[in-house]
mmCIF file with all atom_site columns, C-alpha atoms in Angstrom:
data_model
loop_
_atom_site.group_PDB
_atom_site.id
_atom_site.type_symbol
_atom_site.label_atom_id
_atom_site.label_alt_id
_atom_site.label_comp_id
_atom_site.label_asym_id
_atom_site.label_entity_id
_atom_site.label_seq_id
_atom_site.pdbx_PDB_ins_code
_atom_site.Cartn_x
_atom_site.Cartn_y
_atom_site.Cartn_z
_atom_site.occupancy
_atom_site.B_iso_or_equiv
_atom_site.pdbx_formal_charge
_atom_site.auth_seq_id
_atom_site.auth_comp_id
_atom_site.auth_asym_id
_atom_site.auth_atom_id
_atom_site.pdbx_PDB_model_num
ATOM 1   C CA . TYR O 1 1   ? -0.293  -0.276  0.183   1.00 0.00 ? 1   TYR O CA 1
ATOM 2   C CA . HIS O 1 2   ? 1.006   3.956   -1.050  1.00 0.00 ? 2   HIS O CA 1
ATOM 3   C CA . ASP O 1 3   ? 2.212   5.980   2.026   1.00 0.00 ? 3   ASP O CA 1
ATOM 4   C CA . GLY O 1 4   ? 1.011   2.655   4.666   1.00 0.00 ? 4   GLY O CA 1
ATOM 5   C CA . TRP O 1 5   ? -2.334  3.319   3.403   1.00 0.00 ? 5   TRP O CA 1
ATOM 6   C CA . MET O 1 6   ? -4.537  0.791   3.433   1.00 0.00 ? 6   MET O CA 1
ATOM 7   C CA . PRO O 1 7   ? -8.866  0.603   2.657   1.00 0.00 ? 7   PRO O CA 1
ATOM 8   C CA . ILE O 1 8   ? -11.378 -1.235  5.513   1.00 0.00 ? 8   ILE O CA 1
ATOM 9   C CA . GLY O 1 9   ? -13.026 -2.933  3.651   1.00 0.00 ? 9   GLY O CA 1
ATOM 10  C CA . ARG O 1 10  ? -13.306 -3.643  -0.072  1.00 0.00 ? 10  ARG O CA 1
ATOM 11  C CA . LEU O 1 11  ? -15.870 -3.176  -3.420  1.00 0.00 ? 11  LEU O CA 1
ATOM 12  C CA . ASP O 1 12  ? -16.518 -5.472  -6.099  1.00 0.00 ? 12  ASP O CA 1
ATOM 13  C CA . LEU O 1 13  ? -14.856 -4.291  -9.559  1.00 0.00 ? 13  LEU O CA 1
ATOM 14  C CA . GLU O 1 14  ? -18.684 -3.736  -10.072 1.00 0.00 ? 14  GLU O CA 1
ATOM 15  C CA . SER O 1 15  ? -19.589 -1.904  -7.031  1.00 0.00 ? 15  SER O CA 1
ATOM 16  C CA . LYS O 1 16  ? -19.027 2.071   -6.012  1.00 0.00 ? 16  LYS O CA 1
ATOM 17  C CA . GLY O 1 17  ? -19.488 3.863   -3.266  1.00 0.00 ? 17  GLY O CA 1
ATOM 18  C CA . LEU O 1 18  ? -17.934 4.917   0.315   1.00 0.00 ? 18  LEU O CA 1
ATOM 19  C CA . LEU O 1 19  ? -14.514 3.686   0.673   1.00 0.00 ? 19  LEU O CA 1
ATOM 20  C CA . LEU O 1 20  ? -12.696 4.433   4.033   1.00 0.00 ? 20  LEU O CA 1
ATOM 21  C CA . PHE O 1 21  ? -8.522  4.341   4.143   1.00 0.00 ? 21  PHE O CA 1
ATOM 22  C CA . THR O 1 22  ? -6.122  4.261   7.206   1.00 0.00 ? 22  THR O CA 1
ATOM 23  C CA . ARG O 1 23  ? -2.706  3.601   8.650   1.00 0.00 ? 23  ARG O CA 1
ATOM 24  C CA . ASP O 1 24  ? -3.578  2.073   12.013  1.00 0.00 ? 24  ASP O CA 1
ATOM 25  C CA . GLY O 1 25  ? -4.146  -1.482  11.190  1.00 0.00 ? 25  GLY O CA 1
ATOM 26  C CA . GLN O 1 26  ? -6.302  -2.209  14.953  1.00 0.00 ? 26  GLN O CA 1
ATOM 27  C CA . ILE O 1 27  ? -8.796  0.628   13.042  1.00 0.00 ? 27  ILE O CA 1
ATOM 28  C CA . GLY O 1 28  ? -8.381  -1.261  10.104  1.00 0.00 ? 28  GLY O CA 1
ATOM 29  C CA . ASN O 1 29  ? -9.213  -4.812  11.905  1.00 0.00 ? 29  ASN O CA 1
ATOM 30  C CA . VAL O 1 30  ? -12.443 -3.830  14.013  1.00 0.00 ? 30  VAL O CA 1
ATOM 31  C CA . LEU O 1 31  ? -13.948 -2.006  11.582  1.00 0.00 ? 31  LEU O CA 1
ATOM 32  C CA . THR O 1 32  ? -12.865 -4.922  9.093   1.00 0.00 ? 32  THR O CA 1
ATOM 33  C CA . LYS O 1 33  ? -14.697 -7.494  12.080  1.00 0.00 ? 33  LYS O CA 1
ATOM 34  C CA . PRO O 1 34  ? -17.251 -9.326  10.975  1.00 0.00 ? 34  PRO O CA 1
ATOM 35  C CA . GLY O 1 35  ? -20.712 -7.923  13.758  1.00 0.00 ? 35  GLY O CA 1
ATOM 36  C CA . SER O 1 36  ? -19.291 -4.434  14.273  1.00 0.00 ? 36  SER O CA 1
ATOM 37  C CA . CYS O 1 37  ? -19.704 -2.310  12.151  1.00 0.00 ? 37  CYS O CA 1
ATOM 38  C CA . ILE O 1 38  ? -23.460 -1.783  9.893   1.00 0.00 ? 38  ILE O CA 1
ATOM 39  C CA . LYS O 1 39  ? -22.745 -0.866  6.000   1.00 0.00 ? 39  LYS O CA 1
ATOM 40  C CA . VAL O 1 40  ? -25.656 0.461   4.011   1.00 0.00 ? 40  VAL O CA 1
ATOM 41  C CA . TYR O 1 41  ? -25.505 0.231   0.221   1.00 0.00 ? 41  TYR O CA 1
ATOM 42  C CA . GLU O 1 42  ? -28.591 1.541   -2.329  1.00 0.00 ? 42  GLU O CA 1
ATOM 43  C CA . ILE O 1 43  ? -28.615 -1.466  -5.257  1.00 0.00 ? 43  ILE O CA 1
ATOM 44  C CA . TRP O 1 44  ? -30.847 -2.228  -7.913  1.00 0.00 ? 44  TRP O CA 1
ATOM 45  C CA . VAL O 1 45  ? -32.112 -5.672  -8.648  1.00 0.00 ? 45  VAL O CA 1
ATOM 46  C CA . ARG O 1 46  ? -33.220 -6.784  -12.209 1.00 0.00 ? 46  ARG O CA 1
ATOM 47  C CA . GLY O 1 47  ? -36.458 -8.465  -11.214 1.00 0.00 ? 47  GLY O CA 1
ATOM 48  C CA . HIS O 1 48  ? -39.607 -8.226  -8.592  1.00 0.00 ? 48  HIS O CA 1
ATOM 49  C CA . VAL O 1 49  ? -38.104 -8.099  -5.406  1.00 0.00 ? 49  VAL O CA 1
ATOM 50  C CA . THR O 1 50  ? -41.357 -8.922  -3.209  1.00 0.00 ? 50  THR O CA 1
ATOM 51  C CA . ASP O 1 51  ? -41.944 -8.393  1.052   1.00 0.00 ? 51  ASP O CA 1
ATOM 52  C CA . GLU O 1 52  ? -41.127 -12.471 0.646   1.00 0.00 ? 52  GLU O CA 1
ATOM 53  C CA . HIS O 1 53  ? -38.068 -11.846 -0.257  1.00 0.00 ? 53  HIS O CA 1
ATOM 54  C CA . ILE O 1 54  ? -37.107 -9.533  2.046   1.00 0.00 ? 54  ILE O CA 1
ATOM 55  C CA . THR O 1 55  ? -38.284 -11.392 4.653   1.00 0.00 ? 55  THR O CA 1
ATOM 56  C CA . ALA O 1 56  ? -35.878 -13.921 3.458   1.00 0.00 ? 56  ALA O CA 1
ATOM 57  C CA . ALA O 1 57  ? -33.604 -12.052 2.937   1.00 0.00 ? 57  ALA O CA 1
ATOM 58  C CA . MET O 1 58  ? -33.749 -10.914 6.918   1.00 0.00 ? 58  MET O CA 1
ATOM 59  C CA . GLN O 1 59  ? -33.731 -14.214 7.795   1.00 0.00 ? 59  GLN O CA 1
ATOM 60  C CA . GLY O 1 60  ? -30.907 -15.816 5.900   1.00 0.00 ? 60  GLY O CA 1
ATOM 61  C CA . VAL O 1 61  ? -30.715 -17.318 1.898   1.00 0.00 ? 61  VAL O CA 1
ATOM 62  C CA . GLU O 1 62  ? -28.542 -21.078 1.620   1.00 0.00 ? 62  GLU O CA 1
ATOM 63  C CA . THR O 1 63  ? -26.418 -20.006 -1.325  1.00 0.00 ? 63  THR O CA 1
ATOM 64  C CA . ALA O 1 64  ? -23.729 -22.109 -2.629  1.00 0.00 ? 64  ALA O CA 1
ATOM 65  C CA . LYS O 1 65  ? -21.052 -20.037 -0.447  1.00 0.00 ? 65  LYS O CA 1
ATOM 66  C CA . GLY O 1 66  ? -23.337 -21.106 2.795   1.00 0.00 ? 66  GLY O CA 1
ATOM 67  C CA . VAL O 1 67  ? -26.028 -18.759 4.740   1.00 0.00 ? 67  VAL O CA 1
ATOM 68  C CA . LEU O 1 68  ? -26.870 -15.254 3.895   1.00 0.00 ? 68  LEU O CA 1
ATOM 69  C CA . LYS O 1 69  ? -28.450 -12.394 5.190   1.00 0.00 ? 69  LYS O CA 1
ATOM 70  C CA . ALA O 1 70  ? -29.088 -8.711  5.869   1.00 0.00 ? 70  ALA O CA 1
ATOM 71  C CA . LEU O 1 71  ? -29.785 -7.124  9.000   1.00 0.00 ? 71  LEU O CA 1
ATOM 72  C CA . HIS O 1 72  ? -32.420 -4.471  7.312   1.00 0.00 ? 72  HIS O CA 1
ATOM 73  C CA . VAL O 1 73  ? -33.874 -4.648  3.695   1.00 0.00 ? 73  VAL O CA 1
ATOM 74  C CA . GLU O 1 74  ? -36.423 -1.767  2.178   1.00 0.00 ? 74  GLU O CA 1
ATOM 75  C CA . LYS O 1 75  ? -38.075 -1.279  -1.254  1.00 0.00 ? 75  LYS O CA 1
ATOM 76  C CA . ILE O 1 76  ? -37.038 2.318   -1.772  1.00 0.00 ? 76  ILE O CA 1
ATOM 77  C CA . GLY O 1 77  ? -38.345 2.332   -5.937  1.00 0.00 ? 77  GLY O CA 1
ATOM 78  C CA . ALA O 1 78  ? -39.699 0.405   -8.509  1.00 0.00 ? 78  ALA O CA 1
ATOM 79  C CA . GLY O 1 79  ? -39.699 0.418   -11.974 1.00 0.00 ? 79  GLY O CA 1
ATOM 80  C CA . GLY O 1 80  ? -40.224 -1.614  -14.987 1.00 0.00 ? 80  GLY O CA 1
ATOM 81  C CA . ALA O 1 81  ? -39.104 -5.103  -14.376 1.00 0.00 ? 81  ALA O CA 1
ATOM 82  C CA . LYS O 1 82  ? -36.535 -3.395  -11.709 1.00 0.00 ? 82  LYS O CA 1
ATOM 83  C CA . THR O 1 83  ? -36.728 -2.953  -7.868  1.00 0.00 ? 83  THR O CA 1
ATOM 84  C CA . LYS O 1 84  ? -34.345 -0.322  -5.347  1.00 0.00 ? 84  LYS O CA 1
ATOM 85  C CA . LEU O 1 85  ? -33.509 -1.351  -2.510  1.00 0.00 ? 85  LEU O CA 1
ATOM 86  C CA . ARG O 1 86  ? -31.612 0.480   0.698   1.00 0.00 ? 86  ARG O CA 1
ATOM 87  C CA . ILE O 1 87  ? -29.502 -2.728  2.873   1.00 0.00 ? 87  ILE O CA 1
ATOM 88  C CA . LYS O 1 88  ? -28.357 -3.113  6.467   1.00 0.00 ? 88  LYS O CA 1
ATOM 89  C CA . ILE O 1 89  ? -25.125 -5.553  6.366   1.00 0.00 ? 89  ILE O CA 1
ATOM 90  C CA . ASP O 1 90  ? -22.744 -5.698  8.968   1.00 0.00 ? 90  ASP O CA 1
ATOM 91  C CA . GLU O 1 91  ? -20.475 -8.038  7.390   1.00 0.00 ? 91  GLU O CA 1
ATOM 92  C CA . GLY O 1 92  ? -19.167 -8.248  3.696   1.00 0.00 ? 92  GLY O CA 1
ATOM 93  C CA . LYS O 1 93  ? -18.500 -12.124 2.357   1.00 0.00 ? 93  LYS O CA 1
ATOM 94  C CA . ASN O 1 94  ? -17.601 -12.189 -1.626  1.00 0.00 ? 94  ASN O CA 1
ATOM 95  C CA . ARG O 1 95  ? -20.481 -10.522 -3.363  1.00 0.00 ? 95  ARG O CA 1
ATOM 96  C CA . HIS O 1 96  ? -22.344 -10.620 -0.565  1.00 0.00 ? 96  HIS O CA 1
ATOM 97  C CA . ILE O 1 97  ? -25.494 -8.355  -1.738  1.00 0.00 ? 97  ILE O CA 1
ATOM 98  C CA . ARG O 1 98  ? -25.365 -9.627  -4.866  1.00 0.00 ? 98  ARG O CA 1
ATOM 99  C CA . ARG O 1 99  ? -25.144 -13.720 -3.915  1.00 0.00 ? 99  ARG O CA 1
ATOM 100 C CA . LEU O 1 100 ? -27.838 -12.834 -1.920  1.00 0.00 ? 100 LEU O CA 1
ATOM 101 C CA . PHE O 1 101 ? -30.085 -11.344 -4.330  1.00 0.00 ? 101 PHE O CA 1
ATOM 102 C CA . GLY O 1 102 ? -28.731 -14.010 -6.109  1.00 0.00 ? 102 GLY O CA 1
ATOM 103 C CA . ALA O 1 103 ? -29.999 -17.001 -4.495  1.00 0.00 ? 103 ALA O CA 1
ATOM 104 C CA . MET O 1 104 ? -33.964 -15.902 -4.806  1.00 0.00 ? 104 MET O CA 1
ATOM 105 C CA . LYS O 1 105 ? -35.742 -15.728 -7.787  1.00 0.00 ? 105 LYS O CA 1
ATOM 106 C CA . ASP O 1 106 ? -38.212 -13.797 -9.350  1.00 0.00 ? 106 ASP O CA 1
ATOM 107 C CA . PRO O 1 107 ? -41.525 -14.682 -8.964  1.00 0.00 ? 107 PRO O CA 1
ATOM 108 C CA . LYS O 1 108 ? -42.857 -13.612 -12.738 1.00 0.00 ? 108 LYS O CA 1
ATOM 109 C CA . PHE O 1 109 ? -40.331 -15.382 -14.098 1.00 0.00 ? 109 PHE O CA 1
ATOM 110 C CA . GLY O 1 110 ? -38.616 -17.695 -12.644 1.00 0.00 ? 110 GLY O CA 1
ATOM 111 C CA . THR O 1 111 ? -35.257 -16.115 -13.231 1.00 0.00 ? 111 THR O CA 1
ATOM 112 C CA . PRO O 1 112 ? -33.014 -15.572 -10.490 1.00 0.00 ? 112 PRO O CA 1
ATOM 113 C CA . LEU O 1 113 ? -32.591 -11.982 -9.263  1.00 0.00 ? 113 LEU O CA 1
ATOM 114 C CA . LYS O 1 114 ? -29.958 -10.312 -10.001 1.00 0.00 ? 114 LYS O CA 1
ATOM 115 C CA . VAL O 1 115 ? -27.894 -7.128  -8.385  1.00 0.00 ? 115 VAL O CA 1
ATOM 116 C CA . LEU O 1 116 ? -27.204 -4.541  -11.430 1.00 0.00 ? 116 LEU O CA 1
ATOM 117 C CA . SER O 1 117 ? -26.050 -1.749  -9.587  1.00 0.00 ? 117 SER O CA 1
ATOM 118 C CA . LEU O 1 118 ? -24.515 -1.795  -6.007  1.00 0.00 ? 118 LEU O CA 1
ATOM 119 C CA . ASN O 1 119 ? -23.478 1.608   -4.254  1.00 0.00 ? 119 ASN O CA 1
ATOM 120 C CA . ARG O 1 120 ? -22.270 1.382   -0.766  1.00 0.00 ? 120 ARG O CA 1
ATOM 121 C CA . ILE O 1 121 ? -23.471 5.057   0.761   1.00 0.00 ? 121 ILE O CA 1
ATOM 122 C CA . SER O 1 122 ? -22.890 4.837   4.604   1.00 0.00 ? 122 SER O CA 1
ATOM 123 C CA . ILE O 1 123 ? -19.782 2.837   6.559   1.00 0.00 ? 123 ILE O CA 1
ATOM 124 C CA . GLY O 1 124 ? -20.904 2.881   10.924  1.00 0.00 ? 124 GLY O CA 1
ATOM 125 C CA . CYS O 1 125 ? -21.767 6.845   11.011  1.00 0.00 ? 125 CYS O CA 1
ATOM 126 C CA . PHE O 1 126 ? -19.873 7.529   8.141   1.00 0.00 ? 126 PHE O CA 1
ATOM 127 C CA . ASN O 1 127 ? -22.351 9.492   5.395   1.00 0.00 ? 127 ASN O CA 1
ATOM 128 C CA . LEU O 1 128 ? -21.344 8.967   1.295   1.00 0.00 ? 128 LEU O CA 1
ATOM 129 C CA . ASP O 1 129 ? -21.021 13.076  0.975   1.00 0.00 ? 129 ASP O CA 1
ATOM 130 C CA . ILE O 1 130 ? -18.237 13.646  -1.630  1.00 0.00 ? 130 ILE O CA 1
ATOM 131 C CA . GLU O 1 131 ? -19.089 12.437  -5.942  1.00 0.00 ? 131 GLU O CA 1
ATOM 132 C CA . ILE O 1 132 ? -17.667 9.684   -6.992  1.00 0.00 ? 132 ILE O CA 1
ATOM 133 C CA . GLY O 1 133 ? -14.325 9.521   -7.929  1.00 0.00 ? 133 GLY O CA 1
ATOM 134 C CA . LYS O 1 134 ? -13.656 12.393  -5.156  1.00 0.00 ? 134 LYS O CA 1
ATOM 135 C CA . TRP O 1 135 ? -11.915 11.812  -1.330  1.00 0.00 ? 135 TRP O CA 1
ATOM 136 C CA . ARG O 1 136 ? -11.072 13.335  1.921   1.00 0.00 ? 136 ARG O CA 1
ATOM 137 C CA . TYR O 1 137 ? -9.711  13.070  4.983   1.00 0.00 ? 137 TYR O CA 1
ATOM 138 C CA . LEU O 1 138 ? -11.944 12.633  7.562   1.00 0.00 ? 138 LEU O CA 1
ATOM 139 C CA . SER O 1 139 ? -12.095 15.686  10.167  1.00 0.00 ? 139 SER O CA 1
ATOM 140 C CA . VAL O 1 140 ? -11.376 15.802  13.527  1.00 0.00 ? 140 VAL O CA 1
ATOM 141 C CA . ASP O 1 141 ? -14.921 15.149  15.093  1.00 0.00 ? 141 ASP O CA 1
ATOM 142 C CA . GLU O 1 142 ? -15.003 12.219  12.872  1.00 0.00 ? 142 GLU O CA 1
ATOM 143 C CA . GLU O 1 143 ? -11.944 10.707  13.822  1.00 0.00 ? 143 GLU O CA 1
ATOM 144 C CA . ARG O 1 144 ? -12.963 11.426  16.849  1.00 0.00 ? 144 ARG O CA 1
ATOM 145 C CA . VAL O 1 145 ? -15.977 10.347  16.898  1.00 0.00 ? 145 VAL O CA 1
ATOM 146 C CA . LEU O 1 146 ? -14.403 6.594   15.551  1.00 0.00 ? 146 LEU O CA 1
ATOM 147 C CA . LEU O 1 147 ? -11.661 6.303   17.407  1.00 0.00 ? 147 LEU O CA 1
ATOM 148 C CA . GLY O 1 148 ? -14.709 6.328   20.296  1.00 0.00 ? 148 GLY O CA 1
ATOM 149 C CA . ASN O 1 149 ? -16.543 3.559   18.832  1.00 0.00 ? 149 ASN O CA 1
ATOM 150 C CA . LEU O 1 150 ? -13.594 1.905   18.974  1.00 0.00 ? 150 LEU O CA 1
ATOM 151 C CA . GLN O 1 151 ? -12.866 1.950   22.130  1.00 0.00 ? 151 GLN O CA 1
ATOM 152 C CA . ARG O 1 152 ? -16.326 0.943   23.298  1.00 0.00 ? 152 ARG O CA 1
ATOM 153 C CA . ARG O 1 153 ? -15.478 -2.270  22.236  1.00 0.00 ? 153 ARG O CA 1
#
């Protein structure tokens, strides 16, 4: 890593959104440990996402990589055969959200649901507040909140 900076978590090549970087390995370890930090995503799914899909996603769905689940799923939009959702998870297994929804079928067509776009909008108390492709340092207050949350663990 350049000058000791390392990413906290990751996004796959097809995803966009908030990434945090640190030089402090302890912060990185705490924030990436399953159950330690809630991450929020907005996604567009090809297919009709029903209330049953949402319930299943929060209870856990068997996938080829084991059971995956979300803490919370909220339908926030729809258009044609696409559904926009806001998802909260507290772990980030490889392609977690894509695999979770891909394991469920569209009730109308019988085809697997497919995540078309995925955008991480927050990590813990940090919300995406800058344009895609831009970066900024944490403010002193943001750093204080982050370190305070880490000390309470």
